[in-house]
PDB file of C-alpha atoms in Angstrom:
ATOM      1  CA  UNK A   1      85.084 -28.909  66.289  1.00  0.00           C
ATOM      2  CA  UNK A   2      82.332 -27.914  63.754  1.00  0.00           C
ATOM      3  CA  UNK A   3      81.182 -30.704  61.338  1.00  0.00           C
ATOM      4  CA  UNK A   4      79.464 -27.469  59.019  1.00  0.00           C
ATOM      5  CA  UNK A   5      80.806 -28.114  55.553  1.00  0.00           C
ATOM      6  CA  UNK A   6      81.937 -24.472  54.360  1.00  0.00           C
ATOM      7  CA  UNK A   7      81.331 -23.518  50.942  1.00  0.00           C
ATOM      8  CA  UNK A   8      82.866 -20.180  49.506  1.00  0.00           C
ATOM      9  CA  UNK A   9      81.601 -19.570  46.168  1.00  0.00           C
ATOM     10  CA  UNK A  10      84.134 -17.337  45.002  1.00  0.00           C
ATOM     11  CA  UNK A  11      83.609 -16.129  41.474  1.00  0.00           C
ATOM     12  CA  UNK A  12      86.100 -16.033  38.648  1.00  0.00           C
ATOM     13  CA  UNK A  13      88.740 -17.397  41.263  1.00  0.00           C
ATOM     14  CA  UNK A  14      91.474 -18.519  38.314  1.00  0.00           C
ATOM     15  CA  UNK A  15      92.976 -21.760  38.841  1.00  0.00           C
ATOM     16  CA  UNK A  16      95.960 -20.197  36.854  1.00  0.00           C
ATOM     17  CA  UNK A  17      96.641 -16.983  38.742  1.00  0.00           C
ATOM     18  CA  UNK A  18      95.814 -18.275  42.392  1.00  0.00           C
ATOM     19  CA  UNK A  19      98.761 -21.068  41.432  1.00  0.00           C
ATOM     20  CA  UNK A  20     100.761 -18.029  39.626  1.00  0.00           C
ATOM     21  CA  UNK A  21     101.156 -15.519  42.474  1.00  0.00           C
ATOM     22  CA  UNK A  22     100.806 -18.397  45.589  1.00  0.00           C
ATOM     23  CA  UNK A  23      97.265 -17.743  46.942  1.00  0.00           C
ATOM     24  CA  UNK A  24      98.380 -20.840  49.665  1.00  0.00           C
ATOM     25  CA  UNK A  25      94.792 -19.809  51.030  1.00  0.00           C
ATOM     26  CA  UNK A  26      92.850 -19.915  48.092  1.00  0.00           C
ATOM     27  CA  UNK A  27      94.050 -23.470  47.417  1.00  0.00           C
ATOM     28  CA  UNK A  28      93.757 -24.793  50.561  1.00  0.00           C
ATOM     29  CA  UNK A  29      95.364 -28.491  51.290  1.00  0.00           C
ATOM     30  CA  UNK A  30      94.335 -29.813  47.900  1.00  0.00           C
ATOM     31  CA  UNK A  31      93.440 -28.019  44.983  1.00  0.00           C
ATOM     32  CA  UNK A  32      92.887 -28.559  41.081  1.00  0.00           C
ATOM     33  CA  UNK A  33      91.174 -26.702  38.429  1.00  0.00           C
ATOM     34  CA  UNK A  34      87.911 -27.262  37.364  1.00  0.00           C
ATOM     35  CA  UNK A  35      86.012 -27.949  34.528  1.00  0.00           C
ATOM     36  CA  UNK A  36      83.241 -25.178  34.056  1.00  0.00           C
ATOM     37  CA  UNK A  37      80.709 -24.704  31.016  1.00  0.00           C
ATOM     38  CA  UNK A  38      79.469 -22.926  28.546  1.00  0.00           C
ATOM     39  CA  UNK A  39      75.571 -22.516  27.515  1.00  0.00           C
ATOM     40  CA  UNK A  40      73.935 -18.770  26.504  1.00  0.00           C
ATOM     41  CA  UNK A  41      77.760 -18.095  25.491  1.00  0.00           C
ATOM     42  CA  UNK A  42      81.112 -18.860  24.206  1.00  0.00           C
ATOM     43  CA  UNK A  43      82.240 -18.513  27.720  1.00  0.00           C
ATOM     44  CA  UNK A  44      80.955 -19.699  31.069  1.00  0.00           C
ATOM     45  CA  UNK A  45      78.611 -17.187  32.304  1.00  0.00           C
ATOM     46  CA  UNK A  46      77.516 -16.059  36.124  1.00  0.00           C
ATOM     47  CA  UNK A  47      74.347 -16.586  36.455  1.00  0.00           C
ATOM     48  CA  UNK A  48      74.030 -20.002  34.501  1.00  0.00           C
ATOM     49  CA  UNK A  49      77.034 -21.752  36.130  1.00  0.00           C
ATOM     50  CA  UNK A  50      76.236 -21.131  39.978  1.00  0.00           C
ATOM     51  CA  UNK A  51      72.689 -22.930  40.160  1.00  0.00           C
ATOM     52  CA  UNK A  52      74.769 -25.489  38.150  1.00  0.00           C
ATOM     53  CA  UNK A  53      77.190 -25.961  40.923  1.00  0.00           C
ATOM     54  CA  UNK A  54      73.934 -26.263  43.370  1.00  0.00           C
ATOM     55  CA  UNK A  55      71.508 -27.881  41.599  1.00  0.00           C
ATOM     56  CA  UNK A  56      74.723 -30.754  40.155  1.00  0.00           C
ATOM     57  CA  UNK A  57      72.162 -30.020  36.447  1.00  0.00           C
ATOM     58  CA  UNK A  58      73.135 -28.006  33.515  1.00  0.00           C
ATOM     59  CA  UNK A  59      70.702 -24.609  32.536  1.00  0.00           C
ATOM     60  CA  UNK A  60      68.468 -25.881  30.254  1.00  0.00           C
ATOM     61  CA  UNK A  61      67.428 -28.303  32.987  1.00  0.00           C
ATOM     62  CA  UNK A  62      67.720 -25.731  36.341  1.00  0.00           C
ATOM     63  CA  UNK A  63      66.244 -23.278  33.943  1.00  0.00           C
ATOM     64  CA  UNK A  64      68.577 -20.388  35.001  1.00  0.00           C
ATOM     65  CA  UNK A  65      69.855 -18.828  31.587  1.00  0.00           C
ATOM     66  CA  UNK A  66      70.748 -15.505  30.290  1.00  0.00           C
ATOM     67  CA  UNK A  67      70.304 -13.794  26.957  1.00  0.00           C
ATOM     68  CA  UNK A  68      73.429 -13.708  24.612  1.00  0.00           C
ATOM     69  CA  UNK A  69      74.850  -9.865  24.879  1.00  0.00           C
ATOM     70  CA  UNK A  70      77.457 -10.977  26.620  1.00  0.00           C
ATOM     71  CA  UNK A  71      76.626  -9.131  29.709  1.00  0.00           C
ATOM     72  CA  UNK A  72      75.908 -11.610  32.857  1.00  0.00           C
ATOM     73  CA  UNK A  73      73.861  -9.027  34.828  1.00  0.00           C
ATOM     74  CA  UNK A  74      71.389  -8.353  32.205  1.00  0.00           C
ATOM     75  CA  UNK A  75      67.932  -7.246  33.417  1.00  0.00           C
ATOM     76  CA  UNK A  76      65.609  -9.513  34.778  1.00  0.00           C
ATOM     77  CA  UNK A  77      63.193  -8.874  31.905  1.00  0.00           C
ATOM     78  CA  UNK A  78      65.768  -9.578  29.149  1.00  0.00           C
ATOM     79  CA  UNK A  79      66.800 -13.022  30.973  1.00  0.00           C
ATOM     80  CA  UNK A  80      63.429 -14.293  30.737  1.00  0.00           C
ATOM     81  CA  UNK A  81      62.784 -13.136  27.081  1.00  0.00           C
ATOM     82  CA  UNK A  82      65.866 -15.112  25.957  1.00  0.00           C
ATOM     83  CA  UNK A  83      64.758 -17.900  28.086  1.00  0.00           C
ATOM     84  CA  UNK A  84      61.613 -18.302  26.422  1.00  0.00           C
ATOM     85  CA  UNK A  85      64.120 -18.380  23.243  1.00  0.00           C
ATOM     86  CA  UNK A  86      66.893 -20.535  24.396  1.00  0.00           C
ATOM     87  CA  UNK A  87      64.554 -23.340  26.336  1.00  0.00           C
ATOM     88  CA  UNK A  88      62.219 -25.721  24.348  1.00  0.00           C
ATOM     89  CA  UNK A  89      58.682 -25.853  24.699  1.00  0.00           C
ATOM     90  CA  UNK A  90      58.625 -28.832  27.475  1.00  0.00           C
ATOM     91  CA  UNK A  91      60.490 -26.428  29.853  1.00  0.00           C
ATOM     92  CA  UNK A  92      57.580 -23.489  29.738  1.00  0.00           C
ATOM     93  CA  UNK A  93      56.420 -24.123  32.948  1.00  0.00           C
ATOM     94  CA  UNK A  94      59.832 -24.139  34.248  1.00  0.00           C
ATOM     95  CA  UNK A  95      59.944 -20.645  32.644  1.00  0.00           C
ATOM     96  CA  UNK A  96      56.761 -19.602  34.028  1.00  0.00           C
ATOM     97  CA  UNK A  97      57.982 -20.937  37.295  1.00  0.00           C
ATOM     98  CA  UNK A  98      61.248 -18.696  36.985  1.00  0.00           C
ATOM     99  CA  UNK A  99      59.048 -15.397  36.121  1.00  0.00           C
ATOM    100  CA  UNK A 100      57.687 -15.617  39.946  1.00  0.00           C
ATOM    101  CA  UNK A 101      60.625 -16.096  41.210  1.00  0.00           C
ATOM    102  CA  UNK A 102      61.997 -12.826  40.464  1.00  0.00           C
ATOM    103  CA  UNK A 103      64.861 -11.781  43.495  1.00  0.00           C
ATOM    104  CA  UNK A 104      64.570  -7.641  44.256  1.00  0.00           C
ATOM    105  CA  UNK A 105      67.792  -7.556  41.392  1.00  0.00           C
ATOM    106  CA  UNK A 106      66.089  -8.587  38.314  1.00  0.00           C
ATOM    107  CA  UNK A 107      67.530 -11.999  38.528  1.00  0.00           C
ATOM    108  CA  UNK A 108      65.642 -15.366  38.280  1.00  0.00           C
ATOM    109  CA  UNK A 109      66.592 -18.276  40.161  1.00  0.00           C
ATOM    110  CA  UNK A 110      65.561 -21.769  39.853  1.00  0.00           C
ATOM    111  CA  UNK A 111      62.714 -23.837  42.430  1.00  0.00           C
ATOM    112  CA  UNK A 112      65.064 -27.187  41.768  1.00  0.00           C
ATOM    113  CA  UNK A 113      66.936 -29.254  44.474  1.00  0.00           C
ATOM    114  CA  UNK A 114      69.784 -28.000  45.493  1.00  0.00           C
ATOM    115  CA  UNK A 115      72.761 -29.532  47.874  1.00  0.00           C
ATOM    116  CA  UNK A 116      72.174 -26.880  50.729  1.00  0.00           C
ATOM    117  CA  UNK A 117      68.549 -27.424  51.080  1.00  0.00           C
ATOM    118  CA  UNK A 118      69.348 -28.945  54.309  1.00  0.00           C
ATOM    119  CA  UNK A 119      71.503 -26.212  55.399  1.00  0.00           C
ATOM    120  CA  UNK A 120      72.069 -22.284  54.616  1.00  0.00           C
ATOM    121  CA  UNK A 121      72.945 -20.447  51.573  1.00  0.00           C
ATOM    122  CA  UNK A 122      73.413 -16.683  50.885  1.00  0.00           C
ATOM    123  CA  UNK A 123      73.716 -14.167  47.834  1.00  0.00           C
ATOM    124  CA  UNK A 124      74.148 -17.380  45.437  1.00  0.00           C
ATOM    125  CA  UNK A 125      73.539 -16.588  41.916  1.00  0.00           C
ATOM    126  CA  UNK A 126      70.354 -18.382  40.700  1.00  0.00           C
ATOM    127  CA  UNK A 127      69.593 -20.319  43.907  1.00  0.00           C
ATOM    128  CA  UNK A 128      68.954 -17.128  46.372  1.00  0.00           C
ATOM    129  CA  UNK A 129      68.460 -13.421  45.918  1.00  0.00           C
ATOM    130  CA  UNK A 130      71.627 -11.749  44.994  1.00  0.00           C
ATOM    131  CA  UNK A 131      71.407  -8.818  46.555  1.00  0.00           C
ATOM    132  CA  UNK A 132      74.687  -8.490  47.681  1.00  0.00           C
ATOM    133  CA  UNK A 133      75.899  -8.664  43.788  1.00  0.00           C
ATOM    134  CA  UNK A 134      73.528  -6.331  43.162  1.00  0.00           C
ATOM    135  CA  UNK A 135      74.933  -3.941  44.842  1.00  0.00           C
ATOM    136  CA  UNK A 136      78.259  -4.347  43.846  1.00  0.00           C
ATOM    137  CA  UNK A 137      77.159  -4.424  40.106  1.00  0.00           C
ATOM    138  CA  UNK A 138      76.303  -0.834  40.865  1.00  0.00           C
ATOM    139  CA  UNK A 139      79.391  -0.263  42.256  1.00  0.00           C
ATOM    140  CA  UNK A 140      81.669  -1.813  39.816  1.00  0.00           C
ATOM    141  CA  UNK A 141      79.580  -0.018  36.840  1.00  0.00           C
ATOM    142  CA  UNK A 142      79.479   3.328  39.160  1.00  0.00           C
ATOM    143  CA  UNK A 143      83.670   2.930  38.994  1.00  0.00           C
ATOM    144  CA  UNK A 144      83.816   2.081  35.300  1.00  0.00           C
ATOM    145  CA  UNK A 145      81.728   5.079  34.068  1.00  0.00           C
ATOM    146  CA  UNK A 146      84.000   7.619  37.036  1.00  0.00           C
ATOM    147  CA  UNK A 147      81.438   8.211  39.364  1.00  0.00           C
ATOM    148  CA  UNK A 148      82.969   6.455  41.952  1.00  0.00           C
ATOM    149  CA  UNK A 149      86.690   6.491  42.764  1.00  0.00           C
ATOM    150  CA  UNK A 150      88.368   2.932  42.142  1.00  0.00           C
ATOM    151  CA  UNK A 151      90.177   2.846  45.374  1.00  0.00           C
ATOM    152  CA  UNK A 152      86.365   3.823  47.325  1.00  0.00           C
ATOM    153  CA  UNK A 153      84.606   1.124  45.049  1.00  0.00           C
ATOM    154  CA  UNK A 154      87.663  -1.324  46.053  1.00  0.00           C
ATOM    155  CA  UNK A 155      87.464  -0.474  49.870  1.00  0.00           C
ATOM    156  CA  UNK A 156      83.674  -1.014  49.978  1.00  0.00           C
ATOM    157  CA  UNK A 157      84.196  -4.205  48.101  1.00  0.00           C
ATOM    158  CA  UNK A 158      86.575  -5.265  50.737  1.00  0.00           C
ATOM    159  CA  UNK A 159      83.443  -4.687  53.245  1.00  0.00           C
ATOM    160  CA  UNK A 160      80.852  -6.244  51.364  1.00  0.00           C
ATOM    161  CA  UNK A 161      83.254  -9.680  50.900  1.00  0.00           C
ATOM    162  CA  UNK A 162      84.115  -8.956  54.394  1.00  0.00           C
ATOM    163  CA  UNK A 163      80.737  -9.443  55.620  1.00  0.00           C
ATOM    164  CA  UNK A 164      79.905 -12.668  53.432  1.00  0.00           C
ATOM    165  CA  UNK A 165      82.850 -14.735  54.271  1.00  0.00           C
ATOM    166  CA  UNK A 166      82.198 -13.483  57.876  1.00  0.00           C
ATOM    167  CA  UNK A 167      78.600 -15.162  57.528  1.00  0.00           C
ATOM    168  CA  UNK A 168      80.267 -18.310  56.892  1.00  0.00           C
ATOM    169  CA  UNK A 169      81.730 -18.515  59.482  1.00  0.00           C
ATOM    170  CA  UNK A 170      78.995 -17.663  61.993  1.00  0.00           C
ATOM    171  CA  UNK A 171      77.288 -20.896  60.202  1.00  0.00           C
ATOM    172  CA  UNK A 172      80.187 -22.704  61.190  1.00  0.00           C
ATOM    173  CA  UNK A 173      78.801 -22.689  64.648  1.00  0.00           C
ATOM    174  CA  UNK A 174      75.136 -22.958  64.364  1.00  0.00           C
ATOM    175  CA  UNK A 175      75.060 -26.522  63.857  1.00  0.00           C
ATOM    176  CA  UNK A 176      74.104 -27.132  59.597  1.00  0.00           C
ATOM    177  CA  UNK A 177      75.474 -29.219  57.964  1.00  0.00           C
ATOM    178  CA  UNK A 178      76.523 -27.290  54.758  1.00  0.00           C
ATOM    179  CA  UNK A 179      76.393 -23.352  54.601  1.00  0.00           C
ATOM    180  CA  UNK A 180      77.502 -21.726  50.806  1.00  0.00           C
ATOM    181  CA  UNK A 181      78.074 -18.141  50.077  1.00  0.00           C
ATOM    182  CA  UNK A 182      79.069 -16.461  47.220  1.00  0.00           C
ATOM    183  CA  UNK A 183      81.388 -13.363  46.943  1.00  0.00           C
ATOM    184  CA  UNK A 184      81.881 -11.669  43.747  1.00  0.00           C
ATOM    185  CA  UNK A 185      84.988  -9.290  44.022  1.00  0.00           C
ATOM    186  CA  UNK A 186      87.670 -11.163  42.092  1.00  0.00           C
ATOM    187  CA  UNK A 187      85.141 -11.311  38.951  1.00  0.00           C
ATOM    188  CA  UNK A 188      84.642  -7.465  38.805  1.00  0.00           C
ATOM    189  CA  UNK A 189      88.762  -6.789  40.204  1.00  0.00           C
ATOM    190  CA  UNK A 190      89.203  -9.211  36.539  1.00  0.00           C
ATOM    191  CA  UNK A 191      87.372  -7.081  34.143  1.00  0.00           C
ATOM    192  CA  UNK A 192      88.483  -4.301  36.006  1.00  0.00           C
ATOM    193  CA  UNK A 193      92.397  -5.079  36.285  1.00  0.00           C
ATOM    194  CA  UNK A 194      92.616  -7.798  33.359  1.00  0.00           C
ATOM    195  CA  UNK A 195      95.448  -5.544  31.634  1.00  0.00           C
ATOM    196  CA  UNK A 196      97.108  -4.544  35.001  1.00  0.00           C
ATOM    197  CA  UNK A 197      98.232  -7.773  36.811  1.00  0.00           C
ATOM    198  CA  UNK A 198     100.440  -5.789  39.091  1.00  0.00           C
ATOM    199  CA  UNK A 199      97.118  -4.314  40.330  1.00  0.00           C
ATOM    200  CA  UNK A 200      94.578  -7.872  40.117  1.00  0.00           C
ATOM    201  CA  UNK A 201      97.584  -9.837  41.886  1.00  0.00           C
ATOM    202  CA  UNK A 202      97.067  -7.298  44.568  1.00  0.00           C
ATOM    203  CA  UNK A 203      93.360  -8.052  44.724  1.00  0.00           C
ATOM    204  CA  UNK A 204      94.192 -11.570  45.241  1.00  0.00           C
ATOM    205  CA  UNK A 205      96.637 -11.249  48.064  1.00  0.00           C
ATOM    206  CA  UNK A 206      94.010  -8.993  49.984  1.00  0.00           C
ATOM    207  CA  UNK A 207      91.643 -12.027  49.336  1.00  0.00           C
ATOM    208  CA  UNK A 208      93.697 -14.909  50.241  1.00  0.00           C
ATOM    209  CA  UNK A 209      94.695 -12.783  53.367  1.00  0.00           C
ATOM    210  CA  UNK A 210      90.701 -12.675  54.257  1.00  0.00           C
ATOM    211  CA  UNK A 211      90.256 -16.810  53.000  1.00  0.00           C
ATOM    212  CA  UNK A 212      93.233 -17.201  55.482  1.00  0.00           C
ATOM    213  CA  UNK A 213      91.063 -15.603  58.680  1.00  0.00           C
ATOM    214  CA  UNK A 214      87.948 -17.771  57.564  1.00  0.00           C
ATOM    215  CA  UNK A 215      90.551 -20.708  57.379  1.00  0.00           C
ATOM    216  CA  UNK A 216      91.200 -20.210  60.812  1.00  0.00           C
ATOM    217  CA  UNK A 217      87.461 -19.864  62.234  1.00  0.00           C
ATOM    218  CA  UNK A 218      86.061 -23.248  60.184  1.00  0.00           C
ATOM    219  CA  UNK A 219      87.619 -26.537  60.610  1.00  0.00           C
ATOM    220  CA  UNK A 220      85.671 -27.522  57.118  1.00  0.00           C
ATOM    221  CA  UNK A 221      86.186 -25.635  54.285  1.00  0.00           C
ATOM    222  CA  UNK A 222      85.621 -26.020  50.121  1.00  0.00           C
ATOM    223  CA  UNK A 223      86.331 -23.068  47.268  1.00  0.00           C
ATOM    224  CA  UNK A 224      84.920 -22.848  44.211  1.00  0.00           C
ATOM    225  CA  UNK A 225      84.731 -20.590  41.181  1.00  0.00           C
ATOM    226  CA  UNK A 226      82.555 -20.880  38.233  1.00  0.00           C
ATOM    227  CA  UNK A 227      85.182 -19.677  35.733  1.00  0.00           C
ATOM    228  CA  UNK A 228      88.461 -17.653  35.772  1.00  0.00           C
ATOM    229  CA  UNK A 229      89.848 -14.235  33.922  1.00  0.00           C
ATOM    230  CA  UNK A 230      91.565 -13.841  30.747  1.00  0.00           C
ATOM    231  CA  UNK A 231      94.269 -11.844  31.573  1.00  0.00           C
ATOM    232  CA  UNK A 232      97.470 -10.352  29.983  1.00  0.00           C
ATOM    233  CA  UNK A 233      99.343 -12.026  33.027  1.00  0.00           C
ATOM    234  CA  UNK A 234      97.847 -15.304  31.488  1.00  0.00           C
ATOM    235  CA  UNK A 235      98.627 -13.779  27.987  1.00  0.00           C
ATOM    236  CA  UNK A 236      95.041 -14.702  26.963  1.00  0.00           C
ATOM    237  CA  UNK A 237      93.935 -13.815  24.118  1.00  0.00           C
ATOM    238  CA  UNK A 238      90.675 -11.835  25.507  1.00  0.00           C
ATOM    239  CA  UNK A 239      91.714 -10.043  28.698  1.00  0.00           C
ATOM    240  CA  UNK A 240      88.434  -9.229  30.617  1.00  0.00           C
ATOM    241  CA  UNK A 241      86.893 -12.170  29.029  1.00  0.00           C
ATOM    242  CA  UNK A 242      85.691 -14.863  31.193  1.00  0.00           C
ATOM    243  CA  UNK A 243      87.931 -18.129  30.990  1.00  0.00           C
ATOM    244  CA  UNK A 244      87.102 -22.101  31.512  1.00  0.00           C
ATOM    245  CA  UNK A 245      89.804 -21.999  33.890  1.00  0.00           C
ATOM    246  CA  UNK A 246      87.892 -22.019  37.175  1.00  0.00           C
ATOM    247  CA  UNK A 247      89.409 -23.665  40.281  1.00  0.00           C
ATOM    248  CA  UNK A 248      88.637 -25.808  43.222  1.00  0.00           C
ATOM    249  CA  UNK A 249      90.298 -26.635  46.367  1.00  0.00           C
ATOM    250  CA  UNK A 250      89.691 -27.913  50.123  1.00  0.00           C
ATOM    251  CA  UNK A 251      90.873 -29.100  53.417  1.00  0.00           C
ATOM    252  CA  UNK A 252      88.558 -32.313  52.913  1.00  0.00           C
ATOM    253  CA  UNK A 253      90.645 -35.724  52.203  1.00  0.00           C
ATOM    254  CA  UNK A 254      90.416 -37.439  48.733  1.00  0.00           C
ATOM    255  CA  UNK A 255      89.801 -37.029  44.860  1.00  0.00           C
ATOM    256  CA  UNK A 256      88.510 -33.643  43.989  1.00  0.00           C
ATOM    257  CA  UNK A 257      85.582 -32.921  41.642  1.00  0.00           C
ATOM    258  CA  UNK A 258      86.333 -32.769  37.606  1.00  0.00           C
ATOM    259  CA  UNK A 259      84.192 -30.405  36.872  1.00  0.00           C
ATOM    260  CA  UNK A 260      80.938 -27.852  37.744  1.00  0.00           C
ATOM    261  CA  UNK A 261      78.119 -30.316  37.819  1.00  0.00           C
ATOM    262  CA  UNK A 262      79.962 -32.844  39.518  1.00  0.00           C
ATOM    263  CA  UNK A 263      80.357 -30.574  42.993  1.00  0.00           C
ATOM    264  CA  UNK A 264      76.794 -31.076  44.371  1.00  0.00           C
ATOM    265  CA  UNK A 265      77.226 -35.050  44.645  1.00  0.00           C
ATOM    266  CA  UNK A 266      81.168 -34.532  45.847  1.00  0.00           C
ATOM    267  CA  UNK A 267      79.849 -31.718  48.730  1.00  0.00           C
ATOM    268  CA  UNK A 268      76.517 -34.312  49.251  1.00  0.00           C
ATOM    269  CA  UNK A 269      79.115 -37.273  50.200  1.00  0.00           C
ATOM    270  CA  UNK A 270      81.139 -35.675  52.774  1.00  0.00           C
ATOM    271  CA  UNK A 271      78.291 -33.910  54.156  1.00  0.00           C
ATOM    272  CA  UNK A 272      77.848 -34.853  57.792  1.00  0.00           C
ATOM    273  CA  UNK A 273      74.501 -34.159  59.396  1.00  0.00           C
ATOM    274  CA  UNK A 274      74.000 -36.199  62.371  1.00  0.00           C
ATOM    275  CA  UNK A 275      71.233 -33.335  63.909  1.00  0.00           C
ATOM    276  CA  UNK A 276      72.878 -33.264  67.624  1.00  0.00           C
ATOM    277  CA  UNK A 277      72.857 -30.711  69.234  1.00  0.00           C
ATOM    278  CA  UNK A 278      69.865 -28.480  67.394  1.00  0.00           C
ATOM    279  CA  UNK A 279      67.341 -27.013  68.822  1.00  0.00           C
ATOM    280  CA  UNK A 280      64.195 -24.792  68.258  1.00  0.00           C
ATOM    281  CA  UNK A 281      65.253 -21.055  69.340  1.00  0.00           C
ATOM    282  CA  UNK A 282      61.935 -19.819  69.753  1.00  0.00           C
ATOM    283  CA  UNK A 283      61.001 -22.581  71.898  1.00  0.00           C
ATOM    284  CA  UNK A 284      63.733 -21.737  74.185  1.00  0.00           C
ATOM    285  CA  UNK A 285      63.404 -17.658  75.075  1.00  0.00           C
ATOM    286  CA  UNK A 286      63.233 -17.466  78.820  1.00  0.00           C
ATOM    287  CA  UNK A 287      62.518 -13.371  78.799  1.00  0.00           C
ATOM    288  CA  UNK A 288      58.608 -12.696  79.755  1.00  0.00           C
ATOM    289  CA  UNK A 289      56.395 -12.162  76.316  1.00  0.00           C
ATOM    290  CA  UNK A 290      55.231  -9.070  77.838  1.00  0.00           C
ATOM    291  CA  UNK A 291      58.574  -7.539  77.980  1.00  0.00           C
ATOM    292  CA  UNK A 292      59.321  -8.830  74.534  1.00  0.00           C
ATOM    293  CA  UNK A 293      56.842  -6.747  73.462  1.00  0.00           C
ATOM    294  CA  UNK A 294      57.354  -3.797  75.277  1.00  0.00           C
ATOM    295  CA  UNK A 295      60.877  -3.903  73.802  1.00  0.00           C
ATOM    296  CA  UNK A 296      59.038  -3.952  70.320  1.00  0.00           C
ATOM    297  CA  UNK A 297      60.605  -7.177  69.899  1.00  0.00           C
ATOM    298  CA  UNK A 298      57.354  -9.021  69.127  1.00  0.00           C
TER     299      UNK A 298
END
């Protein structure tokens, strides 16, 4: 039995719609929705509300902010012009700090605390670089403007979420105590689909069917979303809006978190890191150096 606590980070997961069309995957043993929050916009936004979720602080404190266009995956230059607007003097060297830290995307990310320092994290919005959302981004706007066909930019979604919920589980066995990842496909499937539920609902089933094979592989697992979808199956008012209605579920006992900055101490208390069992890999390769090298490996 792993003791890894599994984080999937799945973004604009809607509490509503997983409920809706029986995503028994998605919400796990327990499940409610959750709070999210609002700060460059009128809507929770991408890039502000995942180092929330790590860092358990709100933007103007983890310094992670966006300008106000209403586009989350605004250029990296952009970000940091509207931060210089948004934050108040005191946090300038939190700016500055945020300028060097620059991922290969554009996007900053904050140097604060967050609850998998002790552990592994990959493609999370504002904490690592996202270059996996990068990616897609040029997928998604590749499929929006018809250069790419939707069902080629859907099947190399499929991969790319493939691959990071495949991670996860591969940190399931190498002994850390928390490992988060972030997957972005139901986000772009809800701008995409927001006024063809027949087509997003499929989305979903394709994704709880993948949540169901990680389900199998971790003994520990937590979703979480940063927001949800307006959608005409939701008869929002805005479909292809972001909504507050983000979700979280688990197969840990107990009360659930109430909202997006109270995750970090919730994941933090049922983290279980007793260190057994680690060990130093490169102190522990038994093939000659010389061959190593001959191999190119060194």
């Amino acid at each position: 039995m792993s003791e890894t606590l599994c984080v999937l980070g799945l973004d604009a997961a809607d509490y509503r719609l997983a409920t809706r069309w029986q995503c028994s995957n998605l919400l796990l043993e327990t499940n409610a929705e959750l709070e999210s929050i609002s700060y460059s916009l009128d809507v929770p936004a991408t890039l502000e509300v995942w180092p929330s979720i790590a860092t358990g602080t709100p933007p103007a404190e983890h310094g992670v902010v966006l300008d106000s266009v209403g586009w989350d995956n605004t250029s990296g230059l952009n970000v940091l012009v509207r931060m210089a607007q948004l934050l108040p003097d005191a946090a300038s060297e939190r700016l500055a700090t945020a300028k060097e830290r620059l991922d290969e995307g554009g996007f900053p990310y904050t140097d604060d605390p967050t609850v998998f320092d002790d552990g592994s994290v990959r493609n999370w919005p504002g904490v690592t670089p996202a270059l996996d959302w990068e990616r897609e981004s040029e997928w998604f706007e590749q499929a929006t403007e018809g250069r790419m066909a939707t069902a080629e930019f859907m099947r190399r979604y499929f991969g790319s979420t493939g691959s990071c919920l495949g991670w996860l589980a591969g940190q399931a066995l190498s002994d850390v105590p928390i490992a988060g990842v972030h997957a972005h496909i139901l986000d772009h499937a809800g701008h995409m689909y927001a006024r063809r539920p027949a087509e997003l609902r499929t989305v979903y089933e394709r994704i709880d069917a993948l949540v169901g094979w990680l389900r199998s592989r971790v003994d520990r697992l937590v979703i979480v979303s940063d927001h949800g979808m307006q959608t005409t199956a939701t008869e929002d008012p805005e479909p292809g809006v972001h909504s507050e209605h983000a979700l979280v579920a688990t197969t840990e006992p107990g009360p659930l978190p109430t909202d997006v900055l109270s995750v970090r101490p919730w994941l933090e208390d049922r983290i279980e890191a007793d260190g057994e069992g680690t060990s130093d890999p490169t102190a522990s390769v038994d093939a000659p150096r010389e061959h190593l090298e001959d191999l190119g490996y060194l």
